[in-house]
Amino acid sequence: MSIRFTAKARRGVVALTVAAGLAVGVAGCSGGGGDDKKPETSASASRTGGSDPSTQEGESGEPMAELKGSSGLLLQITSATRDAGGFVTVNGNLKNDGSKRITIPPAVRGDETEILRHGMSLGGATLVDATSKKRYYVLRDTDGRPLTTTGFSSLQPGESLAVFIQFPAPPTSTADVTFQLPTFASAPIQISG
């Protein structure tokens, strides 16, 4: 009887060891899944970092386009660059050109539920390729957050905010597009790169 009990105990220990190993393996895989998300977040953060004001300070010359918005808001587009990853990054400055504090109109977020859930952004922006008759919307990360400047609400008189917006890239043969943002005038811009 003691041999039978010992064999059963060994099988139990082996089963417990296998189960523990599987649990650790699954935890490692789900941790790996979380790690898979981290590069996307850091990639998104690096895209955000790539369009910090410090990057834009090095740009010289006149803005490629100025779009007037409501209540003295002005959006100056300083660059539109095609990146190797298959997207276009539009950089600019959102400025209060008026004499009073301006609350940014919520309409600039657009009206898509997925974008609205993530707060204030420039998620309503689009690029229009009239030649191909296509409209390109702001890219989103895996959590549905728009790949654009977020978290702003108002600007004081004379205050300027460096902004970026990322879109899927039109075909390489397309360089001229129209930039649109709700409550602002539209403007033609040229994609470089």
PDB file of C-alpha atoms in Angstrom:
ATOM      1  CA  MET A   1       0.000   0.000   0.000  1.00  0.00           C
ATOM      2  CA  SER A   2       2.844   2.367   0.751  1.00  0.00           C
ATOM      3  CA  ILE A   3       4.270   1.818  -2.758  1.00  0.00           C
ATOM      4  CA  ARG A   4       0.895   2.641  -4.305  1.00  0.00           C
ATOM      5  CA  PHE A   5       0.594   5.782  -2.119  1.00  0.00           C
ATOM      6  CA  THR A   6       4.141   6.870  -3.050  1.00  0.00           C
ATOM      7  CA  ALA A   7       3.407   6.410  -6.771  1.00  0.00           C
ATOM      8  CA  LYS A   8       0.202   8.433  -6.444  1.00  0.00           C
ATOM      9  CA  ALA A   9       2.061  11.133  -4.503  1.00  0.00           C
ATOM     10  CA  ARG A  10       4.766  11.294  -7.184  1.00  0.00           C
ATOM     11  CA  ARG A  11       2.153  11.593  -9.934  1.00  0.00           C
ATOM     12  CA  GLY A  12       0.450  14.341  -7.916  1.00  0.00           C
ATOM     13  CA  VAL A  13       3.731  16.205  -7.485  1.00  0.00           C
ATOM     14  CA  VAL A  14       4.512  15.822 -11.198  1.00  0.00           C
ATOM     15  CA  ALA A  15       1.001  17.031 -12.123  1.00  0.00           C
ATOM     16  CA  LEU A  16       1.364  19.971  -9.733  1.00  0.00           C
ATOM     17  CA  THR A  17       4.795  20.825 -11.184  1.00  0.00           C
ATOM     18  CA  VAL A  18       3.457  20.651 -14.757  1.00  0.00           C
ATOM     19  CA  ALA A  19       0.449  22.805 -13.799  1.00  0.00           C
ATOM     20  CA  ALA A  20       2.726  25.348 -12.095  1.00  0.00           C
ATOM     21  CA  GLY A  21       5.016  25.370 -15.140  1.00  0.00           C
ATOM     22  CA  LEU A  22       2.049  25.945 -17.437  1.00  0.00           C
ATOM     23  CA  ALA A  23       0.758  28.732 -15.197  1.00  0.00           C
ATOM     24  CA  VAL A  24       4.151  30.445 -15.253  1.00  0.00           C
ATOM     25  CA  GLY A  25       4.329  29.944 -19.024  1.00  0.00           C
ATOM     26  CA  VAL A  26       0.865  31.431 -19.541  1.00  0.00           C
ATOM     27  CA  ALA A  27       1.705  34.330 -17.241  1.00  0.00           C
ATOM     28  CA  GLY A  28       4.888  34.852 -19.255  1.00  0.00           C
ATOM     29  CA  CYS A  29       2.893  34.811 -22.478  1.00  0.00           C
ATOM     30  CA  SER A  30       0.326  37.262 -21.191  1.00  0.00           C
ATOM     31  CA  GLY A  31       3.167  39.388 -19.863  1.00  0.00           C
ATOM     32  CA  GLY A  32       4.693  39.093 -23.325  1.00  0.00           C
ATOM     33  CA  GLY A  33       1.376  40.251 -24.751  1.00  0.00           C
ATOM     34  CA  GLY A  34       1.601  43.262 -22.495  1.00  0.00           C
ATOM     35  CA  ASP A  35       5.161  43.772 -23.677  1.00  0.00           C
ATOM     36  CA  ASP A  36       3.852  43.622 -27.242  1.00  0.00           C
ATOM     37  CA  LYS A  37       1.667  46.600 -26.387  1.00  0.00           C
ATOM     38  CA  LYS A  38       4.534  48.505 -24.792  1.00  0.00           C
ATOM     39  CA  PRO A  39       6.468  48.924 -28.047  1.00  0.00           C
ATOM     40  CA  GLU A  40       3.292  50.214 -29.698  1.00  0.00           C
ATOM     41  CA  THR A  41       2.856  52.688 -26.885  1.00  0.00           C
ATOM     42  CA  SER A  42       6.500  53.679 -27.010  1.00  0.00           C
ATOM     43  CA  ALA A  43       6.295  53.859 -30.787  1.00  0.00           C
ATOM     44  CA  SER A  44       3.333  56.156 -30.343  1.00  0.00           C
ATOM     45  CA  ALA A  45       5.240  58.083 -27.711  1.00  0.00           C
ATOM     46  CA  SER A  46       8.283  58.301 -29.955  1.00  0.00           C
ATOM     47  CA  ARG A  47       6.048  59.621 -32.714  1.00  0.00           C
ATOM     48  CA  THR A  48       4.732  62.145 -30.232  1.00  0.00           C
ATOM     49  CA  GLY A  49       8.289  62.918 -29.152  1.00  0.00           C
ATOM     50  CA  GLY A  50       9.290  63.255 -32.790  1.00  0.00           C
ATOM     51  CA  SER A  51       7.004  66.231 -33.108  1.00  0.00           C
ATOM     52  CA  ASP A  52       7.800  68.007 -29.860  1.00  0.00           C
ATOM     53  CA  PRO A  53       8.213  71.765 -29.988  1.00  0.00           C
ATOM     54  CA  SER A  54      12.005  71.285 -29.836  1.00  0.00           C
ATOM     55  CA  THR A  55      11.892  69.558 -33.230  1.00  0.00           C
ATOM     56  CA  GLN A  56       9.785  72.309 -34.695  1.00  0.00           C
ATOM     57  CA  GLU A  57      11.986  75.079 -33.330  1.00  0.00           C
ATOM     58  CA  GLY A  58      14.650  73.986 -35.808  1.00  0.00           C
ATOM     59  CA  GLU A  59      12.306  74.560 -38.735  1.00  0.00           C
ATOM     60  CA  SER A  60      12.792  77.814 -40.526  1.00  0.00           C
ATOM     61  CA  GLY A  61      10.803  79.910 -42.933  1.00  0.00           C
ATOM     62  CA  GLU A  62       7.137  80.624 -43.309  1.00  0.00           C
ATOM     63  CA  PRO A  63       4.447  78.086 -42.481  1.00  0.00           C
ATOM     64  CA  MET A  64       3.254  76.147 -45.529  1.00  0.00           C
ATOM     65  CA  ALA A  65      -0.352  76.978 -44.621  1.00  0.00           C
ATOM     66  CA  GLU A  66      -2.324  79.073 -42.153  1.00  0.00           C
ATOM     67  CA  LEU A  67      -5.887  78.067 -41.316  1.00  0.00           C
ATOM     68  CA  LYS A  68      -8.125  80.508 -39.501  1.00  0.00           C
ATOM     69  CA  GLY A  69     -10.541  79.123 -36.966  1.00  0.00           C
ATOM     70  CA  SER A  70     -13.230  80.564 -34.756  1.00  0.00           C
ATOM     71  CA  SER A  71     -12.638  83.288 -32.129  1.00  0.00           C
ATOM     72  CA  GLY A  72      -9.104  84.144 -33.254  1.00  0.00           C
ATOM     73  CA  LEU A  73      -7.652  80.625 -33.387  1.00  0.00           C
ATOM     74  CA  LEU A  74      -4.954  80.124 -35.989  1.00  0.00           C
ATOM     75  CA  LEU A  75      -3.395  76.825 -37.103  1.00  0.00           C
ATOM     76  CA  GLN A  76      -0.029  77.227 -38.811  1.00  0.00           C
ATOM     77  CA  ILE A  77       1.109  74.067 -40.600  1.00  0.00           C
ATOM     78  CA  THR A  78       4.896  73.930 -40.661  1.00  0.00           C
ATOM     79  CA  SER A  79       5.505  70.530 -42.281  1.00  0.00           C
ATOM     80  CA  ALA A  80       3.832  67.452 -43.750  1.00  0.00           C
ATOM     81  CA  THR A  81       6.310  64.608 -44.002  1.00  0.00           C
ATOM     82  CA  ARG A  82       5.893  61.131 -45.441  1.00  0.00           C
ATOM     83  CA  ASP A  83       7.524  58.600 -43.108  1.00  0.00           C
ATOM     84  CA  ALA A  84       8.904  55.177 -44.036  1.00  0.00           C
ATOM     85  CA  GLY A  85       6.320  53.492 -41.793  1.00  0.00           C
ATOM     86  CA  GLY A  86       3.489  54.282 -44.213  1.00  0.00           C
ATOM     87  CA  PHE A  87       2.134  57.411 -42.568  1.00  0.00           C
ATOM     88  CA  VAL A  88       2.238  61.183 -42.946  1.00  0.00           C
ATOM     89  CA  THR A  89       2.986  63.435 -39.978  1.00  0.00           C
ATOM     90  CA  VAL A  90       1.621  66.969 -40.126  1.00  0.00           C
ATOM     91  CA  ASN A  91       3.309  69.372 -37.671  1.00  0.00           C
ATOM     92  CA  GLY A  92       2.174  72.847 -36.778  1.00  0.00           C
ATOM     93  CA  ASN A  93       1.292  75.404 -34.156  1.00  0.00           C
ATOM     94  CA  LEU A  94      -2.156  76.126 -32.781  1.00  0.00           C
ATOM     95  CA  LYS A  95      -2.193  79.763 -31.721  1.00  0.00           C
ATOM     96  CA  ASN A  96      -4.578  82.135 -29.978  1.00  0.00           C
ATOM     97  CA  ASP A  97      -4.331  85.189 -32.216  1.00  0.00           C
ATOM     98  CA  GLY A  98      -7.075  86.965 -30.277  1.00  0.00           C
ATOM     99  CA  SER A  99      -7.102  89.181 -27.200  1.00  0.00           C
ATOM    100  CA  LYS A 100      -9.082  86.862 -24.881  1.00  0.00           C
ATOM    101  CA  ARG A 101      -8.638  83.334 -23.545  1.00  0.00           C
ATOM    102  CA  ILE A 102     -10.096  80.847 -26.052  1.00  0.00           C
ATOM    103  CA  THR A 103     -11.601  77.477 -25.228  1.00  0.00           C
ATOM    104  CA  ILE A 104     -10.757  75.099 -28.070  1.00  0.00           C
ATOM    105  CA  PRO A 105     -14.014  74.054 -29.780  1.00  0.00           C
ATOM    106  CA  PRO A 106     -14.858  70.385 -29.110  1.00  0.00           C
ATOM    107  CA  ALA A 107     -15.687  70.000 -32.820  1.00  0.00           C
ATOM    108  CA  VAL A 108     -11.956  69.698 -33.629  1.00  0.00           C
ATOM    109  CA  ARG A 109     -12.140  66.175 -32.143  1.00  0.00           C
ATOM    110  CA  GLY A 110     -14.546  65.121 -34.850  1.00  0.00           C
ATOM    111  CA  ASP A 111     -17.609  63.032 -34.112  1.00  0.00           C
ATOM    112  CA  GLU A 112     -16.324  59.451 -34.124  1.00  0.00           C
ATOM    113  CA  THR A 113     -17.237  57.657 -30.895  1.00  0.00           C
ATOM    114  CA  GLU A 114     -13.857  55.916 -30.654  1.00  0.00           C
ATOM    115  CA  ILE A 115     -11.991  59.235 -30.686  1.00  0.00           C
ATOM    116  CA  LEU A 116     -14.466  61.056 -28.422  1.00  0.00           C
ATOM    117  CA  ARG A 117     -13.833  58.498 -25.661  1.00  0.00           C
ATOM    118  CA  HIS A 118     -10.228  59.694 -25.344  1.00  0.00           C
ATOM    119  CA  GLY A 119     -10.838  63.369 -24.644  1.00  0.00           C
ATOM    120  CA  MET A 120      -9.743  66.512 -26.399  1.00  0.00           C
ATOM    121  CA  SER A 121      -7.636  66.064 -29.534  1.00  0.00           C
ATOM    122  CA  LEU A 122      -7.332  67.106 -33.160  1.00  0.00           C
ATOM    123  CA  GLY A 123      -8.914  63.770 -34.138  1.00  0.00           C
ATOM    124  CA  GLY A 124     -11.373  65.390 -36.549  1.00  0.00           C
ATOM    125  CA  ALA A 125      -8.625  66.366 -39.005  1.00  0.00           C
ATOM    126  CA  THR A 126      -8.528  64.822 -42.483  1.00  0.00           C
ATOM    127  CA  LEU A 127      -6.331  64.886 -45.568  1.00  0.00           C
ATOM    128  CA  VAL A 128      -8.182  64.940 -48.891  1.00  0.00           C
ATOM    129  CA  ASP A 129      -6.567  63.605 -52.053  1.00  0.00           C
ATOM    130  CA  ALA A 130      -8.779  65.138 -54.761  1.00  0.00           C
ATOM    131  CA  THR A 131      -6.954  63.343 -57.578  1.00  0.00           C
ATOM    132  CA  SER A 132      -7.609  59.864 -56.169  1.00  0.00           C
ATOM    133  CA  LYS A 133     -10.904  60.989 -54.598  1.00  0.00           C
ATOM    134  CA  LYS A 134      -9.863  59.690 -51.155  1.00  0.00           C
ATOM    135  CA  ARG A 135     -10.081  61.085 -47.647  1.00  0.00           C
ATOM    136  CA  TYR A 136      -7.559  60.052 -44.988  1.00  0.00           C
ATOM    137  CA  TYR A 137      -8.535  60.123 -41.308  1.00  0.00           C
ATOM    138  CA  VAL A 138      -6.286  60.445 -38.250  1.00  0.00           C
ATOM    139  CA  LEU A 139      -4.520  57.198 -37.336  1.00  0.00           C
ATOM    140  CA  ARG A 140      -5.328  55.478 -34.034  1.00  0.00           C
ATOM    141  CA  ASP A 141      -3.307  53.228 -31.765  1.00  0.00           C
ATOM    142  CA  THR A 142      -4.486  49.785 -30.661  1.00  0.00           C
ATOM    143  CA  ASP A 143      -6.538  51.328 -27.841  1.00  0.00           C
ATOM    144  CA  GLY A 144      -8.350  53.664 -30.243  1.00  0.00           C
ATOM    145  CA  ARG A 145      -6.498  56.819 -29.163  1.00  0.00           C
ATOM    146  CA  PRO A 146      -5.901  59.235 -32.038  1.00  0.00           C
ATOM    147  CA  LEU A 147      -2.269  59.754 -33.026  1.00  0.00           C
ATOM    148  CA  THR A 148      -2.392  63.490 -32.570  1.00  0.00           C
ATOM    149  CA  THR A 149      -1.798  66.078 -29.887  1.00  0.00           C
ATOM    150  CA  THR A 150      -4.227  65.510 -27.007  1.00  0.00           C
ATOM    151  CA  GLY A 151      -5.072  66.881 -23.583  1.00  0.00           C
ATOM    152  CA  PHE A 152      -5.414  70.599 -24.289  1.00  0.00           C
ATOM    153  CA  SER A 153      -8.466  72.749 -23.558  1.00  0.00           C
ATOM    154  CA  SER A 154      -7.765  76.449 -23.959  1.00  0.00           C
ATOM    155  CA  LEU A 155      -5.162  78.998 -25.005  1.00  0.00           C
ATOM    156  CA  GLN A 156      -4.365  82.364 -23.454  1.00  0.00           C
ATOM    157  CA  PRO A 157      -3.970  85.433 -25.742  1.00  0.00           C
ATOM    158  CA  GLY A 158      -0.791  85.033 -27.794  1.00  0.00           C
ATOM    159  CA  GLU A 159      -0.222  81.480 -26.511  1.00  0.00           C
ATOM    160  CA  SER A 160       0.898  78.859 -29.021  1.00  0.00           C
ATOM    161  CA  LEU A 161       0.777  75.054 -28.778  1.00  0.00           C
ATOM    162  CA  ALA A 162       2.981  72.800 -30.936  1.00  0.00           C
ATOM    163  CA  VAL A 163       0.758  70.113 -32.468  1.00  0.00           C
ATOM    164  CA  PHE A 164       1.097  67.013 -34.645  1.00  0.00           C
ATOM    165  CA  ILE A 165      -1.353  64.781 -36.489  1.00  0.00           C
ATOM    166  CA  GLN A 166      -0.610  61.456 -38.184  1.00  0.00           C
ATOM    167  CA  PHE A 167      -2.478  60.041 -41.179  1.00  0.00           C
ATOM    168  CA  PRO A 168      -2.110  56.976 -43.388  1.00  0.00           C
ATOM    169  CA  ALA A 169       0.136  57.942 -46.296  1.00  0.00           C
ATOM    170  CA  PRO A 170      -1.444  58.527 -49.696  1.00  0.00           C
ATOM    171  CA  PRO A 171       0.326  56.839 -52.643  1.00  0.00           C
ATOM    172  CA  THR A 172       3.862  58.128 -53.213  1.00  0.00           C
ATOM    173  CA  SER A 173       2.669  59.720 -56.456  1.00  0.00           C
ATOM    174  CA  THR A 174       0.429  62.029 -54.394  1.00  0.00           C
ATOM    175  CA  ALA A 175       2.096  65.105 -52.943  1.00  0.00           C
ATOM    176  CA  ASP A 176      -0.684  67.715 -53.025  1.00  0.00           C
ATOM    177  CA  VAL A 177      -3.542  67.256 -50.579  1.00  0.00           C
ATOM    178  CA  THR A 178      -6.035  69.449 -48.747  1.00  0.00           C
ATOM    179  CA  PHE A 179      -5.850  69.620 -44.950  1.00  0.00           C
ATOM    180  CA  GLN A 180      -9.186  69.979 -43.158  1.00  0.00           C
ATOM    181  CA  LEU A 181      -9.999  70.486 -39.479  1.00  0.00           C
ATOM    182  CA  PRO A 182     -13.543  71.191 -38.199  1.00  0.00           C
ATOM    183  CA  THR A 183     -14.182  74.899 -37.420  1.00  0.00           C
ATOM    184  CA  PHE A 184     -11.111  75.915 -39.491  1.00  0.00           C
ATOM    185  CA  ALA A 185     -10.770  76.916 -43.131  1.00  0.00           C
ATOM    186  CA  SER A 186      -9.304  74.227 -45.412  1.00  0.00           C
ATOM    187  CA  ALA A 187      -5.863  74.643 -46.966  1.00  0.00           C
ATOM    188  CA  PRO A 188      -3.794  72.912 -49.637  1.00  0.00           C
ATOM    189  CA  ILE A 189      -0.505  71.473 -48.372  1.00  0.00           C
ATOM    190  CA  GLN A 190       2.308  69.530 -49.975  1.00  0.00           C
ATOM    191  CA  ILE A 191       3.671  66.280 -48.538  1.00  0.00           C
ATOM    192  CA  SER A 192       7.455  65.997 -48.583  1.00  0.00           C
ATOM    193  CA  GLY A 193       9.555  62.845 -48.438  1.00  0.00           C
TER     194      GLY A 193
END
